[in-house]
Amino acid sequence: MMTGSTELLECPLCDFTVLPTDDYIIQLHFEQVHTTDSPFRIEDDPEDEHPPPLPRRPRTALSTTDAQLTPASDEDQNTVECPEPDCGESIPLSDFNEHLDYHAAESLSFDETTGEYRSKNRAKMHGPKPSAHHAGSSKPSFLEHNLNIELPDALRRHNDHARRSKKRGQRGRSDTMSSEKSTLSRSIQTFNPFAQPNRVKPPSSNCRLGRAELGPYAWEDRMPKWLHDQLAAGPKITLVNRIGRDGRLIKQESVQNETPGIIPILAQLSALDRTVKEAYYCHPSTLHIGKTPKEGGFCGYRNIQMLFSYIQGSRAQGHKDFPGRTPGILKLQDLIERAWDKGINTIGRQQTGGIRDTRKYIGTPEAQALFLSAEIDCAVQMFSDNRDGSIEAHDSLLAAIERYFAQAAVSDGSNVYKTLLPPIYLQQPGHSITIVGFERRRDGTGNLMVFDPMYSTSPAMHKLIGRKDIKAPRPEVLYAYRRVAKQLRKHAAFEILMLTAHPPLFPVWDVGSNPAPSDHNSTQH
Ligand SMILES: [Zn+2]
Ligand SMILES: [Zn+2]
């Protein structure tokens, strides 16, 4: 906002306005009304019962060793509830702009008459405001760049604010270069006696974790009944009429939150994109699996489901034990609890207090317990910034993912390698996604291609699915699936879980325009 402007400052999320001189008031309003876990927020959520907080510890007095010994407790975390009506997630303020960008990307559609892409501006935002440019502010976001929308000034300021508070709140990290990076709150490292414990602070292994690690519902005994019922009923399934390749009518099931057939489209779009030197993709049977309405943060389960969609669709190791539809979230919770019963990663039960019928976040330890218990071979690998800051976690991650795909790449004459490899579960601090490919760009950079369970498939992508003759590059559509170094760099650690059984060998990539036959796309003639 320019000095001397008579325009009122508006809250980006509601109708609250103040004079430009009162920008502190709007920050306070934002913290009180729209931010969870803020010290200014007045708690009155009856669902959110948890023990009274411990008295605040003086942060400045903590030395590194003290911090290591401090039991995990509920830390201040600046998170904001997403304003999208069907989202239901708590988003760290520092990720909020990016989160809204991806919501805009999921509404992307192609306007045939104008030949242009359109995206709904669904969060309440200000229109273009040329006076709001800051010297040194970050580059225009996806929204701003593609859709001529300026992100609200107050949000940017809150972003800076969040970064500052986070820096203040960091404990036990002497490495100043990465002091603002987020670390994994739950790691497989606690479970692995051979891991190097001094690289990333492991969570205390012998005590119950709190909201910092398990999310806003860390202390709930059970999720609300409406949500339990929604999950128990499973996603809505509709029958869609399609014309098959033989010209006959096919009735095909369409599952509310599942999208088959995306990977062959991404492979075509990578090939058409001149900034891409080489690209690799995993087995095309992998589905994108998103959320059902308002369910919130079940990303760990949704990514496990995406791995199961590969297992089922490619008839890989374990598929016989999981026939039919994708196993639901309540079933996955049951399988994890049963893995703990068998003695696999049981410390997860003490750390979470049990996950059955709750919304507590899960992580790599639970995913690993589930697959090991189901006798599906898997391996976990960890990436973290090294101590002197010379190697960053995201660089090692990108290199490992490229190697993973390159070892199975067989050239078909194009610069896009279509493999039969499984997708990979990727745990980032606070969120997990599924890696389905990798792009090496002509400028030397590399990026992941991912399915993010937080977002649904855009109408623009839905229109492309099934096509084999795409002619024009569509970077607007690829945007939702790319994760570039700039985005990954903010994290100081990652974990991946790979399925390690030999992938099935029969050809699947060139079987026509319909998705590969699989148990969950039952077709009837
Ligand atoms: Zn507001
Ligand atoms: Zn959201």
Short mmCIF file of C-alpha atoms and ligand atoms in Angstrom, two decimals:
data_model
loop_
_atom_site.label_atom_id
_atom_site.label_comp_id
_atom_site.label_asym_id
_atom_site.label_seq_id
_atom_site.Cartn_x
_atom_site.Cartn_y
_atom_site.Cartn_z
CA MET A 1 0.00 0.00 0.00
CA MET A 2 1.39 3.40 -0.95
CA THR A 3 1.92 5.94 1.79
CA GLY A 4 -0.74 8.64 1.73
CA SER A 5 -3.26 6.48 -0.07
CA THR A 6 -6.80 7.12 1.13
CA GLU A 7 -7.92 3.61 0.24
CA LEU A 8 -9.04 1.46 3.14
CA LEU A 9 -7.13 -1.69 4.02
CA GLU A 10 -9.34 -4.71 3.56
CA CYS A 11 -9.02 -8.09 5.18
CA PRO A 12 -8.37 -10.55 2.35
CA LEU A 13 -10.76 -13.08 3.83
CA CYS A 14 -13.75 -11.05 5.01
CA ASP A 15 -15.31 -7.58 4.86
CA PHE A 16 -13.32 -6.12 7.73
CA THR A 17 -11.68 -2.80 6.75
CA VAL A 18 -9.48 -0.25 8.55
CA LEU A 19 -7.75 3.01 7.72
CA PRO A 20 -4.37 2.58 6.04
CA THR A 21 -2.69 3.95 9.16
CA ASP A 22 -4.14 1.09 11.21
CA ASP A 23 -2.45 -1.79 9.46
CA TYR A 24 -1.58 -3.30 12.83
CA ILE A 25 -5.32 -3.60 13.55
CA ILE A 26 -5.87 -5.66 10.43
CA GLN A 27 -2.95 -7.91 11.29
CA LEU A 28 -4.42 -8.43 14.73
CA HIS A 29 -7.84 -9.09 13.21
CA PHE A 30 -6.30 -11.59 10.81
CA GLU A 31 -4.56 -13.42 13.62
CA GLN A 32 -7.62 -13.47 15.86
CA VAL A 33 -10.25 -14.36 13.30
CA HIS A 34 -8.51 -16.30 10.55
CA THR A 35 -5.43 -17.87 12.11
CA THR A 36 -5.34 -21.03 14.17
CA ASP A 37 -2.83 -21.49 16.95
CA SER A 38 -2.18 -17.77 17.17
CA PRO A 39 -1.45 -16.45 20.65
CA PHE A 40 -4.11 -13.80 19.89
CA ARG A 41 -6.78 -16.28 19.02
CA ILE A 42 -9.60 -16.90 21.43
CA GLU A 43 -10.29 -20.63 21.54
CA ASP A 44 -13.95 -21.55 21.59
CA ASP A 45 -14.08 -24.67 19.48
CA PRO A 46 -15.89 -27.33 21.51
CA GLU A 47 -14.52 -30.10 19.27
CA ASP A 48 -11.01 -29.12 20.05
CA GLU A 49 -10.63 -30.45 23.56
CA HIS A 50 -7.13 -31.04 24.72
CA PRO A 51 -5.23 -30.76 27.98
CA PRO A 52 -4.47 -27.20 29.12
CA PRO A 53 -1.19 -25.99 27.62
CA LEU A 54 1.97 -26.10 29.66
CA PRO A 55 3.33 -22.74 30.78
CA ARG A 56 5.42 -21.12 28.05
CA ARG A 57 9.09 -21.85 28.18
CA PRO A 58 11.49 -18.96 27.71
CA ARG A 59 12.72 -19.65 24.19
CA THR A 60 15.88 -17.59 24.23
CA ALA A 61 17.27 -19.52 27.17
CA LEU A 62 17.23 -22.82 25.31
CA SER A 63 20.54 -24.18 24.19
CA THR A 64 20.73 -26.82 21.50
CA THR A 65 21.08 -29.63 24.00
CA ASP A 66 18.16 -28.38 26.08
CA ALA A 67 16.06 -28.28 22.96
CA GLN A 68 16.89 -31.88 22.13
CA LEU A 69 15.74 -32.97 25.57
CA THR A 70 12.57 -30.90 25.62
CA PRO A 71 9.58 -33.18 25.28
CA ALA A 72 7.49 -32.52 22.21
CA SER A 73 4.61 -30.26 23.07
CA ASP A 74 2.15 -28.07 21.27
CA GLU A 75 4.14 -25.35 19.63
CA ASP A 76 2.89 -22.13 18.21
CA GLN A 77 2.31 -22.65 14.56
CA ASN A 78 0.96 -19.90 12.40
CA THR A 79 -1.63 -21.71 10.37
CA VAL A 80 -4.73 -20.42 8.67
CA GLU A 81 -7.94 -22.22 7.86
CA CYS A 82 -8.37 -22.40 4.10
CA PRO A 83 -11.31 -20.22 2.97
CA GLU A 84 -12.26 -22.65 0.17
CA PRO A 85 -15.61 -24.13 1.23
CA ASP A 86 -14.73 -27.76 0.41
CA CYS A 87 -11.09 -27.74 1.47
CA GLY A 88 -11.08 -27.98 5.27
CA GLU A 89 -7.27 -27.81 5.61
CA SER A 90 -5.17 -25.80 8.07
CA ILE A 91 -2.40 -24.22 6.02
CA PRO A 92 0.86 -22.73 7.37
CA LEU A 93 0.72 -18.99 6.67
CA SER A 94 4.01 -19.23 4.80
CA ASP A 95 2.37 -21.64 2.31
CA PHE A 96 -0.93 -19.82 2.03
CA ASN A 97 -0.33 -17.92 -1.23
CA GLU A 98 0.90 -21.06 -2.94
CA HIS A 99 -2.08 -22.99 -1.60
CA LEU A 100 -4.50 -20.45 -3.09
CA ASP A 101 -2.58 -20.59 -6.38
CA TYR A 102 -3.19 -24.33 -6.58
CA HIS A 103 -6.86 -23.86 -5.76
CA ALA A 104 -7.01 -21.45 -8.69
CA ALA A 105 -5.18 -24.03 -10.84
CA GLU A 106 -7.70 -26.74 -9.98
CA SER A 107 -10.49 -24.57 -11.42
CA LEU A 108 -8.56 -24.08 -14.67
CA SER A 109 -10.70 -24.49 -17.76
CA PHE A 110 -10.24 -23.88 -21.46
CA ASP A 111 -12.58 -21.45 -23.17
CA GLU A 112 -13.18 -22.71 -26.72
CA THR A 113 -14.54 -19.41 -28.01
CA THR A 114 -11.68 -17.19 -26.86
CA GLY A 115 -8.98 -19.88 -26.99
CA GLU A 116 -7.88 -18.81 -23.53
CA TYR A 117 -7.52 -20.48 -20.17
CA ARG A 118 -9.70 -19.28 -17.35
CA SER A 119 -9.51 -19.85 -13.65
CA LYS A 120 -11.96 -18.97 -10.93
CA ASN A 121 -10.76 -16.52 -8.36
CA ARG A 122 -12.52 -18.30 -5.58
CA ALA A 123 -10.91 -16.88 -2.49
CA LYS A 124 -12.06 -13.35 -1.81
CA MET A 125 -9.31 -11.16 -3.15
CA HIS A 126 -8.73 -7.65 -4.34
CA GLY A 127 -8.69 -6.81 -8.01
CA PRO A 128 -5.57 -5.57 -9.77
CA LYS A 129 -4.00 -2.80 -7.79
CA PRO A 130 -1.01 -1.20 -9.49
CA SER A 131 -0.10 0.84 -6.43
CA ALA A 132 0.44 -2.24 -4.31
CA HIS A 133 3.74 -3.30 -5.85
CA HIS A 134 6.57 -3.51 -3.39
CA ALA A 135 10.15 -3.11 -4.28
CA GLY A 136 11.73 -6.47 -3.64
CA SER A 137 8.46 -8.34 -3.26
CA SER A 138 8.39 -11.88 -4.57
CA LYS A 139 7.81 -12.69 -8.23
CA PRO A 140 4.22 -12.68 -9.45
CA SER A 141 2.39 -15.83 -8.46
CA PHE A 142 0.52 -18.14 -10.82
CA LEU A 143 -2.66 -16.16 -10.21
CA GLU A 144 -1.01 -12.84 -10.81
CA HIS A 145 0.97 -14.05 -13.78
CA ASN A 146 -1.71 -15.92 -15.68
CA LEU A 147 -4.89 -14.33 -14.52
CA ASN A 148 -4.04 -10.70 -13.89
CA ILE A 149 -4.96 -10.87 -10.23
CA GLU A 150 -2.89 -9.25 -7.55
CA LEU A 151 -2.63 -11.14 -4.30
CA PRO A 152 -3.84 -9.14 -1.32
CA ASP A 153 -1.23 -6.95 0.24
CA ALA A 154 -2.20 -7.94 3.76
CA LEU A 155 -1.47 -11.57 2.94
CA ARG A 156 2.00 -10.77 1.73
CA ARG A 157 2.68 -8.87 4.88
CA HIS A 158 1.34 -11.75 6.95
CA ASN A 159 3.61 -14.01 5.03
CA ASP A 160 6.62 -11.99 6.06
CA HIS A 161 5.26 -11.92 9.57
CA ALA A 162 4.91 -15.69 9.59
CA ARG A 163 8.46 -16.11 8.41
CA ARG A 164 9.73 -13.83 11.15
CA SER A 165 7.82 -15.61 13.89
CA LYS A 166 8.98 -18.95 12.59
CA LYS A 167 12.56 -17.84 12.77
CA ARG A 168 12.04 -16.70 16.35
CA GLY A 169 10.37 -19.98 17.16
CA GLN A 170 13.06 -22.22 15.72
CA ARG A 171 14.73 -24.32 18.32
CA GLY A 172 17.97 -26.17 18.32
CA ARG A 173 19.10 -25.39 14.79
CA SER A 174 22.47 -23.71 14.79
CA ASP A 175 22.71 -23.72 11.01
CA THR A 176 21.75 -20.16 10.11
CA MET A 177 21.63 -20.88 6.39
CA SER A 178 18.65 -23.13 6.82
CA SER A 179 17.21 -21.71 10.02
CA GLU A 180 13.97 -20.76 8.28
CA LYS A 181 13.39 -24.15 6.71
CA SER A 182 10.75 -26.53 7.90
CA THR A 183 11.74 -29.96 9.15
CA LEU A 184 9.85 -33.22 9.35
CA SER A 185 7.95 -33.37 12.61
CA ARG A 186 7.66 -37.12 12.38
CA SER A 187 10.38 -39.16 10.82
CA ILE A 188 11.25 -42.74 10.14
CA GLN A 189 14.55 -41.89 11.78
CA THR A 190 13.19 -42.59 15.26
CA PHE A 191 12.48 -46.12 14.11
CA ASN A 192 15.83 -46.77 12.48
CA PRO A 193 18.79 -47.49 14.78
CA PHE A 194 21.23 -47.03 11.89
CA ALA A 195 20.13 -43.52 11.00
CA GLN A 196 22.46 -40.62 11.74
CA PRO A 197 20.71 -38.89 14.60
CA ASN A 198 22.56 -35.58 14.43
CA ARG A 199 21.45 -34.58 10.96
CA VAL A 200 17.88 -33.67 11.76
CA LYS A 201 16.35 -33.39 15.20
CA PRO A 202 14.36 -36.58 15.70
CA PRO A 203 11.07 -36.28 17.56
CA SER A 204 11.10 -37.56 21.11
CA SER A 205 10.38 -41.21 20.70
CA ASN A 206 8.96 -41.94 24.10
CA CYS A 207 6.11 -39.52 24.46
CA ARG A 208 2.82 -38.44 23.04
CA LEU A 209 3.11 -35.87 20.26
CA GLY A 210 0.87 -32.82 19.91
CA ARG A 211 -0.58 -30.44 17.38
CA ALA A 212 2.79 -29.47 15.93
CA GLU A 213 3.26 -33.03 14.70
CA LEU A 214 -0.25 -34.45 14.38
CA GLY A 215 -2.22 -31.43 13.20
CA PRO A 216 -5.17 -29.49 14.63
CA TYR A 217 -7.01 -32.63 15.78
CA ALA A 218 -4.05 -34.20 17.58
CA TRP A 219 -6.08 -34.74 20.73
CA GLU A 220 -9.42 -35.92 19.43
CA ASP A 221 -10.79 -39.32 20.45
CA ARG A 222 -12.83 -39.61 17.32
CA MET A 223 -13.69 -37.57 14.27
CA PRO A 224 -17.15 -35.94 13.99
CA LYS A 225 -19.94 -38.34 13.06
CA TRP A 226 -20.73 -36.65 9.71
CA LEU A 227 -17.13 -37.18 8.60
CA HIS A 228 -17.00 -40.76 9.82
CA ASP A 229 -20.21 -41.47 7.92
CA GLN A 230 -18.86 -39.77 4.80
CA LEU A 231 -15.67 -41.86 4.91
CA ALA A 232 -17.55 -45.06 5.73
CA ALA A 233 -19.85 -44.50 2.74
CA GLY A 234 -16.81 -43.94 0.52
CA PRO A 235 -16.58 -41.57 -2.43
CA LYS A 236 -19.64 -41.18 -4.64
CA ILE A 237 -19.61 -43.44 -7.68
CA THR A 238 -21.46 -42.64 -10.88
CA LEU A 239 -21.78 -44.54 -14.13
CA VAL A 240 -20.64 -42.65 -17.21
CA ASN A 241 -21.47 -43.68 -20.78
CA ARG A 242 -18.48 -43.79 -23.09
CA ILE A 243 -17.99 -44.95 -26.66
CA GLY A 244 -15.35 -47.66 -26.70
CA ARG A 245 -12.69 -48.10 -29.38
CA ASP A 246 -14.81 -50.80 -30.98
CA GLY A 247 -17.67 -48.29 -31.30
CA ARG A 248 -19.81 -49.93 -28.64
CA LEU A 249 -21.27 -48.23 -25.61
CA ILE A 250 -19.25 -48.72 -22.43
CA LYS A 251 -20.58 -47.93 -19.00
CA GLN A 252 -17.65 -46.81 -16.94
CA GLU A 253 -17.54 -46.09 -13.24
CA SER A 254 -16.44 -42.64 -12.24
CA VAL A 255 -15.27 -42.26 -8.63
CA GLN A 256 -15.84 -38.80 -7.11
CA ASN A 257 -12.25 -38.17 -5.99
CA GLU A 258 -10.30 -40.41 -8.39
CA THR A 259 -8.99 -39.49 -11.85
CA PRO A 260 -7.56 -42.21 -14.10
CA GLY A 261 -5.57 -41.52 -17.25
CA ILE A 262 -3.65 -38.38 -16.23
CA ILE A 263 -0.14 -39.78 -16.64
CA PRO A 264 -0.36 -40.43 -20.43
CA ILE A 265 -1.54 -36.81 -20.80
CA LEU A 266 1.32 -35.43 -18.70
CA ALA A 267 3.75 -37.47 -20.83
CA GLN A 268 2.37 -35.85 -24.01
CA LEU A 269 2.47 -32.37 -22.47
CA SER A 270 6.09 -32.82 -21.31
CA ALA A 271 7.02 -33.90 -24.85
CA LEU A 272 5.36 -30.78 -26.29
CA ASP A 273 7.00 -28.39 -23.81
CA ARG A 274 10.15 -26.94 -25.34
CA THR A 275 11.63 -26.11 -21.93
CA VAL A 276 11.74 -29.86 -21.17
CA LYS A 277 14.89 -31.73 -22.17
CA GLU A 278 13.92 -35.14 -20.79
CA ALA A 279 11.02 -36.42 -18.74
CA TYR A 280 10.23 -39.69 -16.98
CA TYR A 281 6.89 -41.08 -15.85
CA CYS A 282 5.82 -43.94 -13.60
CA HIS A 283 3.29 -46.65 -14.39
CA PRO A 284 0.25 -45.07 -16.09
CA SER A 285 -2.27 -47.00 -13.98
CA THR A 286 -1.58 -44.68 -11.04
CA LEU A 287 -4.72 -42.68 -10.24
CA HIS A 288 -4.90 -39.17 -8.91
CA ILE A 289 -6.83 -39.43 -5.65
CA GLY A 290 -8.03 -36.23 -4.01
CA LYS A 291 -10.36 -35.30 -1.21
CA THR A 292 -14.04 -35.75 -0.61
CA PRO A 293 -15.79 -32.51 0.48
CA LYS A 294 -14.56 -30.81 3.66
CA GLU A 295 -12.58 -33.83 4.85
CA GLY A 296 -9.42 -31.81 5.65
CA GLY A 297 -5.92 -33.24 6.06
CA PHE A 298 -5.92 -36.94 5.21
CA CYS A 299 -3.08 -36.52 2.70
CA GLY A 300 -1.01 -39.41 4.10
CA TYR A 301 -3.89 -41.83 3.52
CA ARG A 302 -4.69 -40.40 0.09
CA ASN A 303 -1.07 -40.93 -1.02
CA ILE A 304 -1.11 -44.50 0.30
CA GLN A 305 -4.26 -44.97 -1.79
CA MET A 306 -2.44 -43.69 -4.87
CA LEU A 307 0.27 -46.33 -4.32
CA PHE A 308 -2.51 -48.92 -4.00
CA SER A 309 -4.01 -47.70 -7.28
CA TYR A 310 -0.69 -48.61 -8.92
CA ILE A 311 -0.62 -52.00 -7.16
CA GLN A 312 -4.18 -52.76 -8.26
CA GLY A 313 -3.93 -51.29 -11.76
CA SER A 314 -0.62 -52.97 -12.61
CA ARG A 315 -1.35 -56.18 -10.66
CA ALA A 316 1.85 -55.68 -8.73
CA GLN A 317 2.90 -57.44 -5.53
CA GLY A 318 0.05 -57.41 -3.02
CA HIS A 319 -2.81 -56.83 -5.47
CA LYS A 320 -4.49 -60.15 -4.66
CA ASP A 321 -5.06 -59.02 -1.07
CA PHE A 322 -6.66 -55.76 -2.21
CA PRO A 323 -9.24 -56.61 -4.86
CA GLY A 324 -11.98 -54.22 -5.94
CA ARG A 325 -12.02 -50.54 -5.15
CA THR A 326 -9.31 -48.45 -3.53
CA PRO A 327 -9.16 -49.32 0.20
CA GLY A 328 -10.83 -46.49 2.14
CA ILE A 329 -9.34 -44.29 4.86
CA LEU A 330 -11.06 -46.14 7.73
CA LYS A 331 -9.75 -49.44 6.36
CA LEU A 332 -6.21 -48.01 6.08
CA GLN A 333 -6.43 -46.82 9.70
CA ASP A 334 -7.41 -50.32 10.69
CA LEU A 335 -4.48 -51.81 8.76
CA ILE A 336 -2.03 -49.43 10.44
CA GLU A 337 -3.40 -50.28 13.90
CA ARG A 338 -3.10 -53.96 13.04
CA ALA A 339 0.51 -53.44 11.91
CA TRP A 340 1.20 -51.90 15.33
CA ASP A 341 -0.50 -54.91 16.95
CA LYS A 342 2.00 -57.09 15.09
CA GLY A 343 4.88 -55.08 16.53
CA ILE A 344 5.76 -53.05 13.42
CA ASN A 345 6.75 -49.43 14.22
CA THR A 346 4.67 -49.66 17.40
CA ILE A 347 6.16 -46.47 18.75
CA GLY A 348 3.78 -44.71 16.37
CA ARG A 349 0.93 -45.82 18.60
CA GLN A 350 2.50 -44.14 21.65
CA GLN A 351 3.33 -41.02 19.68
CA THR A 352 -0.17 -40.63 18.26
CA GLY A 353 -2.24 -42.18 21.04
CA GLY A 354 -3.86 -44.31 18.32
CA ILE A 355 -5.27 -43.15 15.00
CA ARG A 356 -8.41 -45.24 14.48
CA ASP A 357 -11.37 -43.01 13.57
CA THR A 358 -9.38 -39.78 14.08
CA ARG A 359 -8.03 -36.97 11.91
CA LYS A 360 -4.49 -37.11 13.35
CA TYR A 361 -1.85 -36.65 10.65
CA ILE A 362 0.13 -39.75 9.75
CA GLY A 363 3.59 -39.89 8.22
CA THR A 364 6.14 -42.19 6.63
CA PRO A 365 6.33 -44.47 9.72
CA GLU A 366 2.63 -45.34 9.37
CA ALA A 367 2.83 -45.81 5.59
CA GLN A 368 5.81 -48.11 6.06
CA ALA A 369 4.10 -50.07 8.85
CA LEU A 370 1.06 -50.61 6.63
CA PHE A 371 3.01 -51.88 3.60
CA LEU A 372 5.35 -54.07 5.65
CA SER A 373 2.39 -55.56 7.48
CA ALA A 374 0.69 -56.34 4.14
CA GLU A 375 3.96 -57.98 2.97
CA ILE A 376 4.42 -55.42 0.22
CA ASP A 377 8.15 -54.74 -0.17
CA CYS A 378 9.11 -51.13 0.42
CA ALA A 379 12.11 -49.00 1.31
CA VAL A 380 12.37 -45.61 2.97
CA GLN A 381 15.02 -43.03 2.24
CA MET A 382 15.66 -39.74 4.00
CA PHE A 383 17.09 -36.51 2.61
CA SER A 384 18.23 -33.58 4.72
CA ASP A 385 20.38 -30.48 4.49
CA ASN A 386 23.88 -31.36 5.58
CA ARG A 387 25.31 -29.44 8.50
CA ASP A 388 27.52 -26.98 6.66
CA GLY A 389 24.73 -26.20 4.21
CA SER A 390 26.74 -27.28 1.17
CA ILE A 391 24.15 -29.87 0.11
CA GLU A 392 20.49 -29.07 0.43
CA ALA A 393 17.81 -31.69 0.97
CA HIS A 394 15.86 -30.82 -2.17
CA ASP A 395 18.96 -31.18 -4.38
CA SER A 396 19.63 -34.71 -3.12
CA LEU A 397 15.93 -35.54 -3.43
CA LEU A 398 15.75 -34.38 -7.06
CA ALA A 399 18.94 -36.26 -7.93
CA ALA A 400 17.66 -39.47 -6.32
CA ILE A 401 14.32 -39.26 -8.12
CA GLU A 402 16.02 -38.75 -11.49
CA ARG A 403 18.25 -41.78 -10.81
CA TYR A 404 15.22 -43.84 -9.77
CA PHE A 405 13.51 -43.24 -13.10
CA ALA A 406 16.64 -43.25 -15.27
CA GLN A 407 17.60 -46.80 -14.20
CA ALA A 408 14.37 -48.12 -15.74
CA ALA A 409 14.16 -45.80 -18.73
CA VAL A 410 13.94 -47.45 -22.13
CA SER A 411 14.06 -45.08 -25.08
CA ASP A 412 11.22 -45.15 -27.58
CA GLY A 413 12.80 -42.41 -29.65
CA SER A 414 11.13 -39.55 -27.79
CA ASN A 415 12.56 -37.47 -24.96
CA VAL A 416 9.88 -38.75 -22.57
CA TYR A 417 10.62 -42.07 -20.89
CA LYS A 418 7.48 -44.01 -20.04
CA THR A 419 8.41 -46.52 -17.34
CA LEU A 420 6.48 -49.24 -15.51
CA LEU A 421 7.87 -48.13 -12.14
CA PRO A 422 5.68 -47.54 -9.09
CA PRO A 423 4.93 -43.97 -8.00
CA ILE A 424 6.74 -42.76 -4.86
CA TYR A 425 5.29 -41.52 -1.55
CA LEU A 426 6.96 -38.21 -0.63
CA GLN A 427 6.75 -36.85 2.92
CA GLN A 428 7.48 -33.13 3.24
CA PRO A 429 7.18 -31.27 6.52
CA GLY A 430 3.44 -30.95 7.16
CA HIS A 431 2.22 -32.46 3.89
CA SER A 432 2.73 -35.48 1.69
CA ILE A 433 2.35 -35.93 -2.08
CA THR A 434 2.88 -38.69 -4.65
CA ILE A 435 5.74 -38.45 -7.16
CA VAL A 436 4.67 -39.69 -10.61
CA GLY A 437 7.52 -38.37 -12.72
CA PHE A 438 10.49 -36.10 -13.19
CA GLU A 439 11.41 -33.41 -15.72
CA ARG A 440 14.92 -32.25 -16.60
CA ARG A 441 14.61 -28.79 -18.14
CA ARG A 442 16.79 -27.23 -20.82
CA ASP A 443 18.02 -24.60 -18.37
CA GLY A 444 19.58 -27.40 -16.30
CA THR A 445 17.02 -27.41 -13.49
CA GLY A 446 14.93 -30.41 -12.55
CA ASN A 447 11.44 -30.68 -11.12
CA LEU A 448 9.16 -33.34 -9.72
CA MET A 449 5.88 -34.28 -11.36
CA VAL A 450 3.40 -35.02 -8.60
CA PHE A 451 -0.17 -35.92 -7.73
CA ASP A 452 -1.15 -33.71 -4.80
CA PRO A 453 -4.12 -35.13 -2.87
CA MET A 454 -4.95 -31.66 -1.55
CA TYR A 455 -6.37 -30.59 -4.91
CA SER A 456 -8.82 -31.98 -7.42
CA THR A 457 -8.35 -32.45 -11.16
CA SER A 458 -9.06 -29.30 -13.19
CA PRO A 459 -11.75 -29.20 -15.91
CA ALA A 460 -8.93 -28.39 -18.37
CA MET A 461 -7.18 -31.70 -17.53
CA HIS A 462 -10.47 -33.62 -17.61
CA LYS A 463 -10.97 -32.38 -21.18
CA LEU A 464 -7.59 -33.73 -22.26
CA ILE A 465 -7.89 -37.18 -20.66
CA GLY A 466 -8.19 -39.93 -23.24
CA ARG A 467 -6.60 -37.90 -26.02
CA LYS A 468 -3.54 -39.23 -27.83
CA ASP A 469 -3.09 -36.44 -30.35
CA ILE A 470 -2.44 -33.32 -28.29
CA LYS A 471 -0.66 -30.81 -30.53
CA ALA A 472 -0.19 -27.63 -28.52
CA PRO A 473 1.93 -27.20 -25.38
CA ARG A 474 -0.11 -26.41 -22.26
CA PRO A 475 2.10 -25.14 -19.45
CA GLU A 476 -1.04 -23.85 -17.69
CA VAL A 477 -2.23 -27.44 -17.25
CA LEU A 478 1.21 -28.72 -16.22
CA TYR A 479 1.48 -26.07 -13.49
CA ALA A 480 -0.64 -28.06 -11.00
CA TYR A 481 1.61 -31.12 -11.35
CA ARG A 482 5.07 -29.53 -11.23
CA ARG A 483 7.05 -29.00 -8.03
CA VAL A 484 10.17 -26.96 -8.73
CA ALA A 485 13.30 -26.40 -6.65
CA LYS A 486 12.06 -23.00 -5.49
CA GLN A 487 9.07 -24.66 -3.82
CA LEU A 488 10.99 -27.64 -2.43
CA ARG A 489 13.85 -25.52 -1.11
CA LYS A 490 11.89 -24.27 1.89
CA HIS A 491 12.03 -27.73 3.47
CA ALA A 492 15.14 -28.96 5.29
CA ALA A 493 14.18 -32.64 5.10
CA PHE A 494 12.19 -35.14 3.05
CA GLU A 495 11.40 -38.81 3.26
CA ILE A 496 10.38 -41.06 0.40
CA LEU A 497 8.78 -44.48 0.48
CA MET A 498 9.35 -46.65 -2.58
CA LEU A 499 7.71 -49.94 -3.46
CA THR A 500 10.63 -52.21 -4.27
CA ALA A 501 9.15 -55.41 -5.74
CA HIS A 502 9.93 -55.99 -9.42
CA PRO A 503 7.43 -54.04 -11.48
CA PRO A 504 5.16 -56.04 -13.81
CA LEU A 505 6.54 -56.29 -17.32
CA PHE A 506 3.59 -56.37 -19.69
CA PRO A 507 3.15 -53.30 -21.90
CA VAL A 508 0.56 -50.80 -20.72
CA TRP A 509 1.47 -47.48 -22.22
CA ASP A 510 0.08 -47.98 -25.71
CA VAL A 511 -3.18 -49.77 -25.11
CA GLY A 512 -5.48 -47.14 -26.56
CA SER A 513 -7.18 -44.06 -25.29
CA ASN A 514 -8.94 -45.64 -22.33
CA PRO A 515 -7.07 -46.00 -19.07
CA ALA A 516 -5.33 -49.32 -18.54
CA PRO A 517 -7.79 -52.04 -17.52
CA SER A 518 -7.91 -52.44 -13.79
CA ASP A 519 -10.07 -53.79 -11.03
CA HIS A 520 -11.57 -50.44 -10.16
CA ASN A 521 -12.58 -49.44 -13.67
CA SER A 522 -14.95 -52.30 -14.20
CA THR A 523 -16.44 -51.98 -17.64
CA GLN A 524 -19.64 -53.53 -18.89
CA HIS A 525 -20.74 -53.89 -22.48
ZN ZN B 1 -11.05 -11.02 8.09
ZN ZN B 2 -7.52 -25.07 0.63
#
